[in-house]
Amino acid sequence: MEPIQWNCIIAHGITAFSYFGIPTLIGVFFAKTKATIPSKFWVAFFLSGAFILSCGFHHLLAVFEPYMAVSLLHLCVLDLLAFISLSALVYLMPTAYQIVEAIARYQEDNRKLERSQQIQRLFLDQGPFAAYIKDEQSRMLYYNQGLQTRFSIDSQQWLGKTDSEFLLDPEEGQRVMENDQIVLQTLRPLKLIEEINIPGNDQPCYWLSFKFPFSDNATGDRRLGGISIDITESIEAQRWLADLNWQLEEKTLKLEATKRELIYLSDMADMFSSCESEDEVYQVVALTCSHLFPNMSGSLYIIANSKNYVEIKSLWGTEQSSKEIFLQSECWALRRSKFNLLSPRNSGLMCSHLIEPVSGAHLCIPLLGQGEVIGILHIYAPEEISSEDQEMTEIIARTLAFALNNISINQRLNYDNLRDQMTQLFNKNYLETITDQRLAEAERSGQPISVIFLDIDNFKSYNSRYGHLTADIVLKGLAKLLLKSIRSFDIPCRWGGEEFVIVMPNIKLETLRKRVEQLRLDIEQMQLKDGDQIIESITASFGIAVSEPGITVKDLLNRANQAMLEAKRTGKNRVLEYVNNYRNPT
């Protein structure tokens, strides 16, 4: 076989090998990198592969064809083609691998991008929030599934519209657009709470919105993105907590007010127990009511002893709305013995003791002591008197009536303890106590006090002759005479039996002598009757003692008693002064 023939066979073989090797190599690279041919390039890829393989078959078949004489030029071209084909195969190996690998990376990046975009769409559409994108005129360019579901719209219904065009309340939409413009103009993110009315929902919804500006890289236009989260439940919970806190604060204030009221009532009861007179009770009531009812006025009325009228005893507040003195018939509470309320919301009976023109609310509470009405507690308020204040007033009225009743009982008990039951003069215990007090006052002022001790002469025989009843008439008559003969601040006392003592402060000795002598004469001339029968007259013996600095009550009384005994021993029916062993009888 000629060298030219071998040259042709080898050239066609190398060329065929190169043509078959290129698609095979590319196929191996595609398989190795797991790259795929994009669908839009399938036709070009198929035609190119078919062309290369056809050329390869052409050269492969040329190897087995009978030898034909060729020109030198043909042989050179054939050799050049074989060289170029083999060189292309050799040099295409790394380049083709890089190209296929780049295609694989590109395709992987596309798959990742698509997956990322898919996740992003899932996040935006299925997330528990509303996401949207707007242009510079606040027209909607995109909104997610959350916004569609919230407003019950499709994916195209809101596009191209502004909030004022779409939302039910145009003013509400205008406020949203104003917030959008703040973000677009300042180019700063904005966080705020927006109130939105949703179709089909009577109550407004509250959204926590995050708005931020950004640029569209494709067009260079400015855009506004936003994410809104529904916080209606949180807002309602906050309001509920705020209402609860307000209620708790209100209850706390009420408890504190109740505590203060209990303290005032407790203090009132404590002060009542310490009061020694009705006037002190009246002052305590006024003080307590001024604390318990600072925005009200009131007064306390007591029925006079004559039972003909009611007079004011104490008042408090800035306004007096009731007369100071009135008849019992002018108050419905006194008539009915139960409270009477007149207010704008309670058109009750109007008492005649109210001062015209009558306005505001008036409450009269009767004071019941020992089964009878003794007065009323009157409360005035510019507007209304609450049920709590009414209950508080009733408690005060009951406690006040009880305190006045105790004062009355204590006064009667004190009177009985201080007085002699027969003559109603002071008794011996009171005399010793008050004389000790008067003696201390006399030493401070430098003025002496005098004690007169008198005893009825021959009273035991008088009692035996006429009896106890007649003797009692004499003792009572003598007591009345003593009360008429002394000053209002002198202290008369029945010492015991037929003995009497008179304490007379701030009196000169000469005047004392004259008064005691006149008293002796009055007793001697006193006429008493037992029915229609005139009782035999009596006489009395008197002893006088005047205090000295440092003297005790016991010594002073003993001196007067000794002077009286000396007067009886030396003749009776006379006055004797305790001076230098009775040497100056009068």
Coordinates of C-alpha atoms in Angstrom, one line a residue:
M1 CA 0.0 0.0 0.0
E2 CA 1.3 3.4 -1.0
P3 CA 2.3 6.0 1.6
I4 CA -0.2 8.4 0.2
Q5 CA -3.0 5.9 0.9
W6 CA -1.8 5.4 4.4
N7 CA -1.6 9.1 4.9
C8 CA -5.3 9.4 3.8
I9 CA -6.4 6.5 6.1
I10 CA -4.6 7.9 9.1
A11 CA -5.8 11.5 8.4
H12 CA -9.5 10.3 8.0
G13 CA -9.2 8.1 11.2
I14 CA -7.7 11.0 13.3
T15 CA -10.4 13.3 12.0
A16 CA -13.2 10.8 12.7
F17 CA -11.8 10.1 16.1
S18 CA -11.7 13.8 16.9
Y19 CA -15.3 14.3 15.7
F20 CA -16.5 11.3 17.7
G21 CA -14.4 12.4 20.7
I22 CA -15.8 15.9 21.0
P23 CA -19.5 15.0 21.7
T24 CA -18.5 12.0 23.7
L25 CA -16.2 14.2 25.9
I26 CA -19.0 16.9 26.3
G27 CA -21.5 14.2 27.2
V28 CA -19.1 12.8 29.8
F29 CA -18.6 16.3 31.3
F30 CA -22.4 16.9 31.4
A31 CA -22.9 13.6 33.1
K32 CA -20.0 14.3 35.6
T33 CA -21.2 17.8 36.5
K34 CA -24.9 16.8 36.4
A35 CA -25.5 19.8 34.2
T36 CA -28.5 19.9 31.9
I37 CA -29.0 21.6 28.5
P38 CA -31.4 24.5 28.8
S39 CA -34.6 23.8 26.8
K40 CA -34.2 26.8 24.6
F41 CA -30.8 25.5 23.4
W42 CA -31.9 21.9 22.7
V43 CA -32.4 22.4 18.9
A44 CA -29.0 24.1 18.4
F45 CA -27.3 21.5 20.6
F46 CA -29.0 18.7 18.7
L47 CA -28.1 20.1 15.3
S48 CA -24.5 20.8 16.3
G49 CA -24.1 17.3 17.7
A50 CA -25.7 15.8 14.6
F51 CA -23.4 17.8 12.4
I52 CA -20.3 16.7 14.3
L53 CA -21.3 13.1 14.3
S54 CA -22.2 13.2 10.6
C55 CA -18.7 14.6 9.9
G56 CA -17.2 11.9 12.0
F57 CA -19.2 9.1 10.2
H58 CA -18.1 10.7 6.9
H59 CA -14.4 10.4 7.8
L60 CA -14.9 7.0 9.3
L61 CA -16.5 5.7 6.1
A62 CA -13.6 7.3 4.1
V63 CA -11.1 5.0 5.9
F64 CA -12.8 1.9 4.5
E65 CA -13.5 3.2 1.0
P66 CA -11.2 2.0 -1.9
Y67 CA -8.2 4.2 -2.5
M68 CA -8.6 6.9 -5.0
A69 CA -5.8 9.0 -6.3
V70 CA -5.8 12.5 -4.7
S71 CA -4.0 15.6 -5.4
L72 CA -1.2 16.9 -3.3
L73 CA -3.4 19.8 -2.3
H74 CA -6.2 17.5 -1.2
L75 CA -3.7 15.5 0.8
C76 CA -2.4 18.6 2.5
V77 CA -5.9 19.8 3.4
L78 CA -6.8 16.3 4.7
D79 CA -3.7 16.3 6.9
L80 CA -4.4 19.8 8.1
L81 CA -8.0 18.9 9.0
A82 CA -6.8 15.9 11.0
F83 CA -4.3 18.1 12.8
I84 CA -6.9 20.8 13.6
S85 CA -9.5 18.1 14.7
L86 CA -7.0 16.4 17.0
S87 CA -5.8 19.8 18.4
A88 CA -9.4 20.9 19.0
L89 CA -10.1 17.6 20.8
V90 CA -7.0 18.0 22.9
Y91 CA -7.5 21.7 23.7
L92 CA -11.3 21.4 24.1
M93 CA -11.0 18.9 27.0
P94 CA -10.3 21.5 29.8
T95 CA -12.2 24.3 28.2
A96 CA -15.3 22.2 27.6
Y97 CA -15.1 20.9 31.2
Q98 CA -15.0 24.5 32.5
I99 CA -17.8 25.5 30.3
V100 CA -20.0 22.5 31.3
E101 CA -19.0 23.1 35.0
A102 CA -20.0 26.8 34.6
I103 CA -23.3 25.7 33.1
A104 CA -23.7 23.3 36.1
R105 CA -22.9 26.1 38.6
Y106 CA -25.2 28.5 36.8
Q107 CA -28.0 25.9 36.8
E108 CA -27.4 25.2 40.5
D109 CA -27.4 28.9 41.3
N110 CA -30.6 29.2 39.4
R111 CA -32.2 26.3 41.3
K112 CA -31.0 27.9 44.6
L113 CA -32.4 31.3 43.5
E114 CA -35.7 29.7 42.5
R115 CA -35.8 27.9 45.8
S116 CA -35.0 31.1 47.7
Q117 CA -37.6 32.9 45.8
Q118 CA -40.1 30.2 46.4
I119 CA -39.3 30.2 50.2
Q120 CA -39.5 34.0 50.1
R121 CA -42.9 33.8 48.4
L122 CA -44.0 31.2 50.9
F123 CA -42.8 33.4 53.8
L124 CA -44.5 36.5 52.4
D125 CA -47.7 34.7 51.5
Q126 CA -48.1 32.4 54.5
G127 CA -46.6 34.5 57.2
P128 CA -48.9 35.9 59.9
F129 CA -48.5 39.5 58.7
A130 CA -49.4 41.8 55.8
A131 CA -46.5 42.7 53.4
Y132 CA -46.8 45.2 50.6
I133 CA -44.8 47.3 48.2
K134 CA -45.9 50.8 47.0
D135 CA -44.6 53.4 44.6
E136 CA -43.8 57.0 45.3
Q137 CA -47.5 57.9 45.0
S138 CA -48.5 55.2 47.5
R139 CA -50.0 53.1 44.8
M140 CA -50.0 49.4 45.6
L141 CA -47.5 47.4 43.5
Y142 CA -47.5 44.2 45.5
Y143 CA -49.3 42.7 48.5
N144 CA -49.1 39.3 50.0
Q145 CA -51.6 36.6 50.8
G146 CA -52.0 37.8 54.3
L147 CA -53.3 41.1 53.1
Q148 CA -55.6 39.4 50.6
T149 CA -57.1 37.2 53.3
R150 CA -57.4 40.1 55.8
F151 CA -59.4 42.2 53.3
S152 CA -61.0 39.3 51.4
I153 CA -59.7 40.4 48.0
D154 CA -57.8 38.7 45.2
S155 CA -54.2 39.3 44.1
Q156 CA -55.1 42.0 41.5
Q157 CA -57.9 44.0 43.2
W158 CA -55.8 46.5 45.1
L159 CA -53.0 46.9 42.5
G160 CA -52.5 50.4 41.2
K161 CA -54.8 51.9 43.9
T162 CA -53.9 54.1 46.8
D163 CA -55.1 53.5 50.4
S164 CA -57.6 56.4 50.3
E165 CA -59.1 54.9 47.1
F166 CA -59.4 51.4 48.5
L167 CA -60.0 51.6 52.3
L168 CA -63.6 52.1 53.6
D169 CA -62.7 55.4 55.3
P170 CA -61.0 57.9 53.0
E171 CA -59.6 59.9 56.0
E172 CA -58.1 56.7 57.4
G173 CA -56.5 56.0 54.0
Q174 CA -55.2 59.6 53.9
R175 CA -53.5 59.1 57.3
V176 CA -51.8 56.0 56.0
M177 CA -50.6 57.8 52.9
E178 CA -49.2 60.6 55.0
N179 CA -47.1 58.1 57.0
D180 CA -45.9 56.7 53.7
Q181 CA -44.8 60.1 52.4
I182 CA -42.9 60.7 55.7
V183 CA -40.8 57.5 55.0
L184 CA -40.3 58.4 51.3
Q185 CA -39.3 62.0 52.0
T186 CA -37.0 61.4 55.0
L187 CA -35.7 58.1 53.6
R188 CA -35.8 56.7 57.1
P189 CA -37.7 53.6 58.4
L190 CA -40.8 54.3 60.4
K191 CA -42.4 52.2 63.1
L192 CA -45.9 53.1 64.2
I193 CA -49.3 51.7 65.2
E194 CA -52.1 52.2 62.6
E195 CA -55.9 51.9 63.2
I196 CA -57.5 50.2 60.3
N197 CA -61.2 49.4 59.7
I198 CA -61.6 45.9 58.1
P199 CA -64.7 45.2 56.0
G200 CA -67.1 43.0 57.9
N201 CA -65.6 43.9 61.3
D202 CA -67.4 46.5 63.4
Q203 CA -64.4 47.0 65.7
P204 CA -61.2 48.7 64.4
C205 CA -58.0 46.7 64.0
Y206 CA -54.7 47.8 65.2
W207 CA -51.5 47.1 63.2
L208 CA -47.9 47.5 64.2
S209 CA -46.4 48.7 60.9
F210 CA -42.7 48.8 59.8
K211 CA -42.3 51.0 56.7
F212 CA -38.9 51.4 55.0
P213 CA -37.7 53.0 51.7
F214 CA -35.7 51.2 49.0
S215 CA -34.7 51.6 45.3
D216 CA -35.8 49.4 42.4
N217 CA -32.5 48.4 40.8
A218 CA -34.2 47.6 37.6
T219 CA -35.8 51.0 37.1
G220 CA -34.1 53.1 39.6
D221 CA -37.4 54.2 41.1
R222 CA -38.0 54.8 44.7
R223 CA -40.2 52.2 46.5
L224 CA -41.8 51.8 49.9
G225 CA -41.9 48.4 51.6
G226 CA -44.0 47.6 54.6
I227 CA -44.8 44.8 57.0
S228 CA -47.8 45.1 59.3
I229 CA -48.6 42.8 62.2
D230 CA -52.1 42.6 63.7
I231 CA -51.8 43.6 67.4
T232 CA -55.5 44.1 68.0
E233 CA -55.6 41.3 70.6
S234 CA -52.5 42.8 72.3
I235 CA -54.1 46.3 72.3
E236 CA -57.3 44.9 73.7
A237 CA -55.4 43.0 76.3
Q238 CA -53.6 46.2 77.3
R239 CA -56.9 48.0 77.5
W240 CA -58.3 45.2 79.6
L241 CA -55.3 45.4 81.9
A242 CA -55.6 49.1 82.0
D243 CA -59.3 48.9 82.9
L244 CA -58.4 46.2 85.5
N245 CA -55.7 48.4 86.9
W246 CA -58.1 51.3 87.1
Q247 CA -60.7 49.1 88.8
L248 CA -58.1 47.9 91.2
E249 CA -57.0 51.5 91.9
E250 CA -60.6 52.5 92.4
K251 CA -61.2 49.6 94.8
T252 CA -58.0 50.5 96.6
L253 CA -59.1 54.1 96.9
K254 CA -62.4 52.9 98.2
L255 CA -60.8 50.6 100.7
E256 CA -58.5 53.4 101.8
A257 CA -61.5 55.7 102.1
T258 CA -63.4 53.0 104.0
K259 CA -60.4 52.6 106.3
R260 CA -60.3 56.4 106.9
E261 CA -64.0 56.4 107.6
L262 CA -63.7 53.5 110.0
I263 CA -60.8 55.4 111.8
Y264 CA -63.0 58.5 112.0
L265 CA -65.9 56.5 113.3
S266 CA -63.7 54.7 115.8
D267 CA -62.2 58.1 116.9
M268 CA -65.7 59.5 117.2
A269 CA -66.9 56.6 119.4
D270 CA -63.8 56.9 121.5
M271 CA -64.3 60.6 122.0
F272 CA -68.0 60.1 122.8
S273 CA -67.0 57.8 125.6
S274 CA -64.8 60.5 127.0
C275 CA -67.3 63.3 126.7
E276 CA -68.7 64.7 130.0
S277 CA -71.3 67.0 128.6
E278 CA -73.7 67.3 125.7
D279 CA -71.8 70.3 124.3
E280 CA -68.7 68.2 124.0
V281 CA -70.7 65.5 122.1
Y282 CA -72.0 68.2 119.7
Q283 CA -68.4 69.4 119.0
V284 CA -67.3 65.8 118.3
V285 CA -70.1 65.3 115.8
A286 CA -69.2 68.5 113.9
L287 CA -65.5 67.5 113.8
T288 CA -66.3 63.9 112.6
C289 CA -68.8 65.0 109.9
S290 CA -66.4 67.6 108.6
H291 CA -63.8 64.8 108.0
L292 CA -66.3 62.2 106.7
F293 CA -68.2 64.6 104.4
P294 CA -65.7 67.3 103.3
N295 CA -67.8 68.4 100.3
M296 CA -71.0 68.6 102.3
S297 CA -72.5 70.8 105.0
G298 CA -74.7 69.9 107.9
S299 CA -76.1 70.6 111.3
L300 CA -77.3 68.9 114.5
Y301 CA -80.6 69.8 116.1
I302 CA -81.9 68.8 119.5
I303 CA -85.6 69.1 120.7
A304 CA -85.9 71.6 123.5
N305 CA -86.9 70.5 127.0
S306 CA -90.2 72.2 126.5
K307 CA -90.8 69.9 123.5
N308 CA -92.2 73.0 121.6
Y309 CA -89.3 73.6 119.2
V310 CA -86.0 72.3 117.8
E311 CA -82.8 74.3 118.1
I312 CA -79.4 74.0 116.4
K313 CA -76.5 72.7 118.6
S314 CA -73.6 72.4 116.1
L315 CA -72.9 72.9 112.4
W316 CA -70.2 72.3 109.9
G317 CA -69.4 73.0 106.2
T318 CA -69.5 76.2 104.3
E319 CA -73.3 76.6 103.8
Q320 CA -76.2 76.7 106.2
S321 CA -79.3 75.4 104.4
S322 CA -81.6 75.0 107.4
K323 CA -83.2 77.3 110.0
E324 CA -81.6 77.6 113.4
I325 CA -84.9 77.1 115.3
F326 CA -88.1 75.5 114.0
L327 CA -91.1 73.6 115.1
Q328 CA -91.1 69.8 115.2
S329 CA -93.9 69.7 112.7
E330 CA -91.6 71.4 110.1
C331 CA -89.4 68.3 109.7
W332 CA -90.8 65.1 108.1
A333 CA -88.1 63.0 109.8
L334 CA -89.4 64.2 113.2
R335 CA -93.0 63.5 112.2
R336 CA -92.4 60.0 110.9
S337 CA -89.4 59.0 113.1
K338 CA -87.6 57.8 110.0
F339 CA -85.1 59.4 107.6
N340 CA -86.3 61.8 104.9
L341 CA -84.3 62.3 101.7
L342 CA -84.9 65.1 99.2
S343 CA -82.6 65.1 96.1
P344 CA -82.7 65.7 92.3
R345 CA -83.0 62.0 91.8
N346 CA -85.3 61.4 94.7
S347 CA -88.3 63.7 94.8
G348 CA -89.1 63.1 98.4
L349 CA -91.0 65.3 100.9
M350 CA -89.5 68.8 101.4
C351 CA -89.1 69.9 105.1
S352 CA -90.3 73.4 106.0
H353 CA -87.2 74.1 108.0
L354 CA -85.1 74.3 104.8
I355 CA -84.0 77.8 103.7
E356 CA -85.4 79.0 100.4
P357 CA -84.5 78.6 97.6
V358 CA -84.0 74.9 98.1
S359 CA -81.4 73.1 95.9
G360 CA -79.1 70.1 96.0
A361 CA -79.8 67.1 98.3
H362 CA -81.0 67.2 101.9
L363 CA -81.0 64.3 104.3
C364 CA -82.7 64.4 107.7
I365 CA -81.9 61.5 110.1
P366 CA -83.9 61.3 113.4
L367 CA -82.0 60.7 116.6
L368 CA -83.7 58.0 118.7
G369 CA -82.9 57.9 122.4
Q370 CA -84.6 55.7 124.9
G371 CA -87.4 55.0 122.5
E372 CA -88.2 58.6 121.6
V373 CA -86.9 61.1 119.1
I374 CA -84.6 63.7 120.7
G375 CA -83.4 65.5 117.5
I376 CA -82.2 65.2 113.9
L377 CA -79.0 65.1 112.0
H378 CA -79.3 67.2 108.8
I379 CA -76.9 66.7 105.8
Y380 CA -76.8 69.0 102.7
A381 CA -74.9 68.2 99.4
P382 CA -74.8 70.4 96.3
E383 CA -75.7 67.5 94.1
E384 CA -76.4 64.0 95.4
I385 CA -75.9 62.1 98.6
S386 CA -74.6 58.6 97.8
S387 CA -76.1 55.5 99.4
E388 CA -72.8 54.9 101.2
D389 CA -72.9 58.4 102.7
Q390 CA -76.6 57.8 103.7
E391 CA -75.5 54.6 105.5
M392 CA -72.6 56.5 107.1
T393 CA -75.0 59.2 108.3
E394 CA -77.4 56.6 109.9
I395 CA -74.4 55.1 111.7
I396 CA -73.4 58.5 113.1
A397 CA -77.0 59.2 114.1
R398 CA -77.4 55.9 116.0
T399 CA -74.0 56.4 117.7
L400 CA -74.8 60.0 118.5
A401 CA -78.2 59.1 120.1
F402 CA -76.5 56.4 122.1
A403 CA -73.8 58.9 123.3
L404 CA -76.4 61.5 124.3
N405 CA -78.4 58.8 126.1
N406 CA -75.2 57.8 128.0
I407 CA -74.5 61.5 128.9
S408 CA -78.0 61.9 130.3
I409 CA -77.7 58.7 132.3
N410 CA -74.3 59.7 133.6
Q411 CA -75.5 63.1 134.6
R412 CA -78.4 61.6 136.5
L413 CA -76.0 59.2 138.2
N414 CA -73.6 61.9 139.0
Y415 CA -76.4 64.0 140.4
D416 CA -77.6 61.2 142.6
N417 CA -74.0 60.5 143.7
L418 CA -73.4 64.1 144.6
R419 CA -76.7 65.0 146.2
D420 CA -78.5 64.1 149.4
Q421 CA -81.7 62.3 148.4
M422 CA -83.9 64.0 150.9
T423 CA -82.7 67.7 150.8
Q424 CA -81.1 67.7 147.3
L425 CA -78.1 69.5 148.9
F426 CA -74.6 68.2 148.2
N427 CA -73.5 65.2 150.2
K428 CA -70.5 64.8 152.5
N429 CA -68.2 63.1 149.9
Y430 CA -68.7 65.8 147.4
L431 CA -68.2 68.5 150.0
E432 CA -64.8 67.1 151.1
T433 CA -63.7 66.9 147.4
I434 CA -64.8 70.3 146.3
T435 CA -63.6 72.0 149.5
D436 CA -60.1 70.6 148.9
Q437 CA -60.2 72.1 145.4
R438 CA -61.5 75.4 146.6
L439 CA -58.9 75.5 149.4
A440 CA -56.1 75.0 146.8
E441 CA -57.6 77.9 144.6
A442 CA -57.8 80.1 147.7
E443 CA -54.1 79.6 148.5
R444 CA -53.1 80.4 144.9
S445 CA -55.2 83.6 144.9
G446 CA -54.4 84.6 148.5
Q447 CA -58.1 84.8 149.4
P448 CA -59.4 82.7 152.3
I449 CA -62.4 80.4 152.3
S450 CA -64.9 80.1 155.2
V451 CA -66.7 77.0 156.5
I452 CA -70.0 77.2 158.4
F453 CA -71.0 74.2 160.5
L454 CA -74.6 74.2 161.8
D455 CA -76.6 71.8 163.8
I456 CA -80.3 71.9 164.7
D457 CA -80.8 72.3 168.4
N458 CA -82.5 69.4 170.4
F459 CA -83.5 67.7 167.1
K460 CA -83.4 64.2 168.6
S461 CA -86.2 65.1 171.1
Y462 CA -88.0 66.9 168.3
N463 CA -87.9 63.8 166.2
S464 CA -89.1 61.6 169.1
R465 CA -91.9 64.1 169.9
Y466 CA -93.3 64.7 166.4
G467 CA -92.1 61.6 164.4
H468 CA -89.8 61.0 161.4
L469 CA -92.2 62.5 158.8
T470 CA -92.4 65.8 160.6
A471 CA -88.7 65.8 161.1
D472 CA -88.1 65.2 157.4
I473 CA -90.3 68.2 156.6
V474 CA -88.1 70.3 158.9
L475 CA -84.9 69.1 157.2
K476 CA -86.3 69.8 153.7
G477 CA -87.5 73.3 154.8
L478 CA -84.1 74.1 156.3
A479 CA -82.4 73.0 153.1
K480 CA -84.6 75.3 151.0
L481 CA -83.9 78.2 153.4
L482 CA -80.1 77.6 153.1
L483 CA -80.3 77.7 149.3
K484 CA -82.2 81.0 149.3
S485 CA -79.8 82.6 151.8
I486 CA -76.4 81.8 150.1
R487 CA -74.7 83.0 146.9
S488 CA -74.8 80.9 143.7
F489 CA -71.2 79.8 144.0
D490 CA -71.4 78.9 147.7
I491 CA -71.6 75.2 148.5
P492 CA -74.3 73.9 150.8
C493 CA -74.1 70.3 152.1
R494 CA -76.0 68.0 154.4
W495 CA -73.2 66.6 156.6
G496 CA -75.4 64.0 158.1
G497 CA -78.6 63.7 160.3
E498 CA -79.4 67.3 161.4
E499 CA -75.9 68.7 160.7
F500 CA -75.3 71.0 157.7
V501 CA -72.1 72.6 156.3
I502 CA -71.7 75.7 154.0
V503 CA -68.5 76.5 152.2
M504 CA -68.2 80.2 151.3
P505 CA -65.2 81.4 149.3
N506 CA -64.1 85.0 148.8
I507 CA -66.0 86.6 151.7
K508 CA -64.8 89.1 154.3
L509 CA -65.0 88.0 157.9
E510 CA -67.2 90.8 158.9
T511 CA -69.7 90.1 156.1
L512 CA -69.6 86.5 157.0
R513 CA -70.6 87.1 160.5
K514 CA -73.5 89.3 159.5
R515 CA -74.8 86.7 157.0
V516 CA -74.5 83.8 159.4
E517 CA -76.3 85.8 162.2
Q518 CA -79.0 86.6 159.7
L519 CA -79.3 83.0 158.8
R520 CA -79.6 82.0 162.4
L521 CA -82.5 84.5 162.8
D522 CA -84.2 83.2 159.6
I523 CA -84.1 79.7 161.0
E524 CA -85.5 80.8 164.3
Q525 CA -88.4 82.6 162.6
M526 CA -89.0 79.9 159.9
Q527 CA -92.6 78.5 159.9
L528 CA -93.3 75.1 158.4
K529 CA -96.6 73.2 158.0
D530 CA -97.5 69.6 158.0
G531 CA -100.7 69.8 156.0
D532 CA -102.8 72.5 157.7
Q533 CA -100.9 72.2 161.0
I534 CA -98.1 74.6 161.8
I535 CA -94.9 72.8 162.9
E536 CA -93.1 74.0 166.0
S537 CA -90.1 76.2 165.0
I538 CA -86.5 75.2 165.5
T539 CA -83.2 76.9 166.3
A540 CA -79.6 76.0 165.2
S541 CA -76.1 76.5 166.6
F542 CA -73.4 77.7 164.2
G543 CA -69.6 77.3 164.1
I544 CA -67.4 79.4 161.8
A545 CA -63.8 78.6 160.7
V546 CA -61.6 80.6 158.3
S547 CA -58.8 79.0 156.3
E548 CA -55.1 79.8 157.0
P549 CA -52.1 79.1 154.7
G550 CA -51.2 75.4 154.8
I551 CA -54.4 74.2 156.6
T552 CA -56.0 71.0 155.4
V553 CA -59.6 70.3 154.6
K554 CA -59.9 68.0 157.6
D555 CA -58.5 70.6 160.0
L556 CA -60.7 73.4 158.6
L557 CA -63.9 71.3 159.0
N558 CA -62.8 70.1 162.5
R559 CA -62.4 73.8 163.5
A560 CA -65.8 74.7 162.3
N561 CA -67.3 71.6 164.0
Q562 CA -65.5 72.4 167.3
A563 CA -66.8 76.0 167.1
M564 CA -70.3 74.6 166.6
L565 CA -70.0 72.2 169.5
E566 CA -68.8 75.1 171.7
A567 CA -71.8 77.1 170.6
K568 CA -74.2 74.3 171.6
R569 CA -72.4 73.8 174.9
T570 CA -72.5 77.5 175.8
G571 CA -76.2 78.1 175.2
K572 CA -77.3 76.9 171.7
N573 CA -79.0 79.1 169.1
R574 CA -75.9 81.2 168.6
V575 CA -72.9 81.7 166.3
L576 CA -69.4 81.1 167.4
E577 CA -66.2 81.7 165.5
Y578 CA -63.1 79.5 165.9
V579 CA -60.6 82.1 167.1
N580 CA -58.2 81.8 170.1
N581 CA -60.2 79.0 171.8
Y582 CA -63.6 80.6 171.2
R583 CA -62.9 83.8 173.1
N584 CA -64.9 86.0 170.7
P585 CA -68.5 84.7 170.7
T586 CA -71.0 86.7 168.8

